[in-house]
């Protein structure tokens, strides 16, 4: 049986416990292959415009998912999350989409209605929104 191809859009939450647990549970329902897409959004603490931080989170998430038996590849995308999604969506062939954000009070992605914008652009493809928490309230995507 082929694995279900899941595109995960996450940056600040890419290595979060909530997303990891969601992907493990999804894998237990049926084998998945994950493409983890992190839009490289600018971060004040990252002198390279968010690329270094996003790559660090991608590496961490990939190691955890591989250790859990999930096939995963990582993509560093455009700083604009919708543009990053559209570029990867056109490039790949995906059966499901998961968008992982921080909660309402701190998420820039919820401020631009990213989960619903993506959902409207992929009519007929299942989309799941995972809300993750981080220890630092200053995190924002």
PDB file of C-alpha atoms in Angstrom:
ATOM      1  CA  UNK A   1       0.000   0.000   0.000  1.00  0.00           C
ATOM      2  CA  UNK A   2       1.338   3.432  -0.944  1.00  0.00           C
ATOM      3  CA  UNK A   3       1.784   6.083   1.696  1.00  0.00           C
ATOM      4  CA  UNK A   4      -0.559   9.070   1.782  1.00  0.00           C
ATOM      5  CA  UNK A   5       1.429  12.155   0.765  1.00  0.00           C
ATOM      6  CA  UNK A   6       0.950  14.883   3.364  1.00  0.00           C
ATOM      7  CA  UNK A   7       2.136  18.459   2.897  1.00  0.00           C
ATOM      8  CA  UNK A   8       2.743  20.131   6.262  1.00  0.00           C
ATOM      9  CA  UNK A   9       3.068  23.929   6.324  1.00  0.00           C
ATOM     10  CA  UNK A  10       4.790  25.039   9.526  1.00  0.00           C
ATOM     11  CA  UNK A  11       7.636  27.231  10.654  1.00  0.00           C
ATOM     12  CA  UNK A  12       7.718  28.277  14.301  1.00  0.00           C
ATOM     13  CA  UNK A  13       5.704  25.161  15.153  1.00  0.00           C
ATOM     14  CA  UNK A  14       7.514  22.701  12.857  1.00  0.00           C
ATOM     15  CA  UNK A  15       9.193  20.928  15.778  1.00  0.00           C
ATOM     16  CA  UNK A  16       6.334  21.403  18.253  1.00  0.00           C
ATOM     17  CA  UNK A  17       5.028  18.579  20.379  1.00  0.00           C
ATOM     18  CA  UNK A  18       1.457  19.110  19.136  1.00  0.00           C
ATOM     19  CA  UNK A  19       2.389  18.741  15.474  1.00  0.00           C
ATOM     20  CA  UNK A  20       4.620  15.757  16.190  1.00  0.00           C
ATOM     21  CA  UNK A  21       1.847  13.989  18.115  1.00  0.00           C
ATOM     22  CA  UNK A  22      -0.682  14.768  15.380  1.00  0.00           C
ATOM     23  CA  UNK A  23       1.589  13.297  12.695  1.00  0.00           C
ATOM     24  CA  UNK A  24       2.264  10.165  14.774  1.00  0.00           C
ATOM     25  CA  UNK A  25      -1.481   9.655  15.277  1.00  0.00           C
ATOM     26  CA  UNK A  26      -2.132  10.219  11.573  1.00  0.00           C
ATOM     27  CA  UNK A  27       0.615   7.731  10.652  1.00  0.00           C
ATOM     28  CA  UNK A  28      -0.951   5.140  12.936  1.00  0.00           C
ATOM     29  CA  UNK A  29      -4.246   5.429  11.017  1.00  0.00           C
ATOM     30  CA  UNK A  30      -2.444   4.831   7.716  1.00  0.00           C
ATOM     31  CA  UNK A  31       1.114   5.172   6.479  1.00  0.00           C
ATOM     32  CA  UNK A  32       2.112   8.709   5.493  1.00  0.00           C
ATOM     33  CA  UNK A  33       4.982  10.382   3.718  1.00  0.00           C
ATOM     34  CA  UNK A  34       5.473  13.976   4.844  1.00  0.00           C
ATOM     35  CA  UNK A  35       6.798  17.015   3.016  1.00  0.00           C
ATOM     36  CA  UNK A  36       7.522  19.568   5.717  1.00  0.00           C
ATOM     37  CA  UNK A  37       7.439  23.094   4.252  1.00  0.00           C
ATOM     38  CA  UNK A  38       8.774  26.002   6.304  1.00  0.00           C
ATOM     39  CA  UNK A  39       8.330  29.462   4.821  1.00  0.00           C
ATOM     40  CA  UNK A  40      11.552  31.296   5.731  1.00  0.00           C
ATOM     41  CA  UNK A  41       9.919  34.293   7.411  1.00  0.00           C
ATOM     42  CA  UNK A  42      12.079  37.093   8.758  1.00  0.00           C
ATOM     43  CA  UNK A  43      12.983  36.849  12.437  1.00  0.00           C
ATOM     44  CA  UNK A  44      14.713  39.540  14.439  1.00  0.00           C
ATOM     45  CA  UNK A  45      17.030  37.042  16.139  1.00  0.00           C
ATOM     46  CA  UNK A  46      18.108  35.505  12.821  1.00  0.00           C
ATOM     47  CA  UNK A  47      20.521  37.700  10.849  1.00  0.00           C
ATOM     48  CA  UNK A  48      19.841  35.662   7.688  1.00  0.00           C
ATOM     49  CA  UNK A  49      16.192  36.647   7.492  1.00  0.00           C
ATOM     50  CA  UNK A  50      14.712  33.581   9.160  1.00  0.00           C
ATOM     51  CA  UNK A  51      16.427  30.934   7.028  1.00  0.00           C
ATOM     52  CA  UNK A  52      18.759  29.681   9.766  1.00  0.00           C
ATOM     53  CA  UNK A  53      15.961  29.410  12.337  1.00  0.00           C
ATOM     54  CA  UNK A  54      13.619  27.678   9.888  1.00  0.00           C
ATOM     55  CA  UNK A  55      16.324  25.193   8.858  1.00  0.00           C
ATOM     56  CA  UNK A  56      17.094  24.429  12.513  1.00  0.00           C
ATOM     57  CA  UNK A  57      13.416  23.673  13.194  1.00  0.00           C
ATOM     58  CA  UNK A  58      13.149  21.581  10.013  1.00  0.00           C
ATOM     59  CA  UNK A  59      16.187  19.485  10.996  1.00  0.00           C
ATOM     60  CA  UNK A  60      14.796  18.932  14.486  1.00  0.00           C
ATOM     61  CA  UNK A  61      11.350  17.955  13.203  1.00  0.00           C
ATOM     62  CA  UNK A  62      12.801  15.673  10.532  1.00  0.00           C
ATOM     63  CA  UNK A  63      14.964  13.787  13.039  1.00  0.00           C
ATOM     64  CA  UNK A  64      11.994  13.235  15.360  1.00  0.00           C
ATOM     65  CA  UNK A  65       9.694  12.080  12.564  1.00  0.00           C
ATOM     66  CA  UNK A  66      12.283   9.742  11.063  1.00  0.00           C
ATOM     67  CA  UNK A  67      12.868   8.249  14.522  1.00  0.00           C
ATOM     68  CA  UNK A  68       9.106   7.638  14.688  1.00  0.00           C
ATOM     69  CA  UNK A  69       9.137   5.738  11.397  1.00  0.00           C
ATOM     70  CA  UNK A  70       7.673   8.484   9.214  1.00  0.00           C
ATOM     71  CA  UNK A  71       9.219   9.219   5.817  1.00  0.00           C
ATOM     72  CA  UNK A  72       9.875  12.965   5.643  1.00  0.00           C
ATOM     73  CA  UNK A  73      11.461  15.497   3.337  1.00  0.00           C
ATOM     74  CA  UNK A  74      11.953  19.184   4.099  1.00  0.00           C
ATOM     75  CA  UNK A  75      11.563  22.294   1.978  1.00  0.00           C
ATOM     76  CA  UNK A  76      12.563  25.833   2.865  1.00  0.00           C
ATOM     77  CA  UNK A  77      10.038  28.084   1.173  1.00  0.00           C
ATOM     78  CA  UNK A  78       9.354  31.675   0.241  1.00  0.00           C
ATOM     79  CA  UNK A  79       8.978  34.049   3.227  1.00  0.00           C
ATOM     80  CA  UNK A  80       5.320  34.608   2.318  1.00  0.00           C
ATOM     81  CA  UNK A  81       3.502  31.496   3.575  1.00  0.00           C
ATOM     82  CA  UNK A  82       0.833  31.518   0.864  1.00  0.00           C
ATOM     83  CA  UNK A  83       3.425  31.904  -1.891  1.00  0.00           C
ATOM     84  CA  UNK A  84       5.528  29.130  -0.317  1.00  0.00           C
ATOM     85  CA  UNK A  85       2.458  26.886  -0.210  1.00  0.00           C
ATOM     86  CA  UNK A  86       1.446  27.628  -3.805  1.00  0.00           C
ATOM     87  CA  UNK A  87       4.955  26.929  -5.101  1.00  0.00           C
ATOM     88  CA  UNK A  88       5.220  23.602  -3.278  1.00  0.00           C
ATOM     89  CA  UNK A  89       1.651  22.604  -4.170  1.00  0.00           C
ATOM     90  CA  UNK A  90       2.427  23.061  -7.876  1.00  0.00           C
ATOM     91  CA  UNK A  91       5.751  21.212  -7.550  1.00  0.00           C
ATOM     92  CA  UNK A  92       4.494  18.158  -5.688  1.00  0.00           C
ATOM     93  CA  UNK A  93       1.612  15.755  -5.600  1.00  0.00           C
ATOM     94  CA  UNK A  94      -0.081  15.774  -2.205  1.00  0.00           C
ATOM     95  CA  UNK A  95      -3.135  13.970  -0.841  1.00  0.00           C
ATOM     96  CA  UNK A  96      -3.601  15.990   2.352  1.00  0.00           C
ATOM     97  CA  UNK A  97      -2.483  19.303   3.828  1.00  0.00           C
ATOM     98  CA  UNK A  98      -1.761  20.170   7.452  1.00  0.00           C
ATOM     99  CA  UNK A  99      -1.229  23.770   8.499  1.00  0.00           C
ATOM    100  CA  UNK A 100       0.373  24.236  11.910  1.00  0.00           C
ATOM    101  CA  UNK A 101       0.161  27.610  13.622  1.00  0.00           C
ATOM    102  CA  UNK A 102       0.489  29.164  17.019  1.00  0.00           C
ATOM    103  CA  UNK A 103      -2.677  30.187  18.843  1.00  0.00           C
ATOM    104  CA  UNK A 104      -4.912  33.105  17.975  1.00  0.00           C
ATOM    105  CA  UNK A 105      -3.217  35.702  20.182  1.00  0.00           C
ATOM    106  CA  UNK A 106       0.276  35.311  18.666  1.00  0.00           C
ATOM    107  CA  UNK A 107      -0.093  33.779  15.206  1.00  0.00           C
ATOM    108  CA  UNK A 108       0.605  36.014  12.222  1.00  0.00           C
ATOM    109  CA  UNK A 109      -0.655  33.212   9.974  1.00  0.00           C
ATOM    110  CA  UNK A 110      -4.066  33.221  11.614  1.00  0.00           C
ATOM    111  CA  UNK A 111      -4.069  37.002  11.235  1.00  0.00           C
ATOM    112  CA  UNK A 112      -3.892  36.549   7.454  1.00  0.00           C
ATOM    113  CA  UNK A 113      -6.367  33.625   7.591  1.00  0.00           C
ATOM    114  CA  UNK A 114      -3.786  31.233   6.116  1.00  0.00           C
ATOM    115  CA  UNK A 115      -5.523  27.918   6.912  1.00  0.00           C
ATOM    116  CA  UNK A 116      -8.761  29.053   5.236  1.00  0.00           C
ATOM    117  CA  UNK A 117      -6.946  30.637   2.287  1.00  0.00           C
ATOM    118  CA  UNK A 118      -5.109  27.372   1.633  1.00  0.00           C
ATOM    119  CA  UNK A 119      -8.293  25.353   2.099  1.00  0.00           C
ATOM    120  CA  UNK A 120     -10.094  27.471  -0.513  1.00  0.00           C
ATOM    121  CA  UNK A 121      -7.250  26.909  -2.990  1.00  0.00           C
ATOM    122  CA  UNK A 122      -7.275  23.090  -2.668  1.00  0.00           C
ATOM    123  CA  UNK A 123     -10.966  22.262  -2.933  1.00  0.00           C
ATOM    124  CA  UNK A 124     -11.445  18.531  -2.553  1.00  0.00           C
ATOM    125  CA  UNK A 125      -8.189  17.933  -0.661  1.00  0.00           C
ATOM    126  CA  UNK A 126      -8.468  17.404   3.106  1.00  0.00           C
ATOM    127  CA  UNK A 127      -6.901  20.120   5.262  1.00  0.00           C
ATOM    128  CA  UNK A 128      -6.240  19.926   8.993  1.00  0.00           C
ATOM    129  CA  UNK A 129      -5.272  22.875  11.176  1.00  0.00           C
ATOM    130  CA  UNK A 130      -3.046  22.045  14.165  1.00  0.00           C
ATOM    131  CA  UNK A 131      -2.622  24.699  16.849  1.00  0.00           C
ATOM    132  CA  UNK A 132       0.619  24.420  18.769  1.00  0.00           C
ATOM    133  CA  UNK A 133       1.960  26.168  21.826  1.00  0.00           C
ATOM    134  CA  UNK A 134       5.452  27.379  22.489  1.00  0.00           C
ATOM    135  CA  UNK A 135       7.058  28.458  25.718  1.00  0.00           C
ATOM    136  CA  UNK A 136       7.915  31.935  24.398  1.00  0.00           C
ATOM    137  CA  UNK A 137       4.984  34.302  23.907  1.00  0.00           C
ATOM    138  CA  UNK A 138       7.077  36.341  21.457  1.00  0.00           C
ATOM    139  CA  UNK A 139       6.892  33.574  18.818  1.00  0.00           C
ATOM    140  CA  UNK A 140       4.556  34.665  16.051  1.00  0.00           C
ATOM    141  CA  UNK A 141       3.927  32.375  13.075  1.00  0.00           C
TER     142      UNK A 141
END
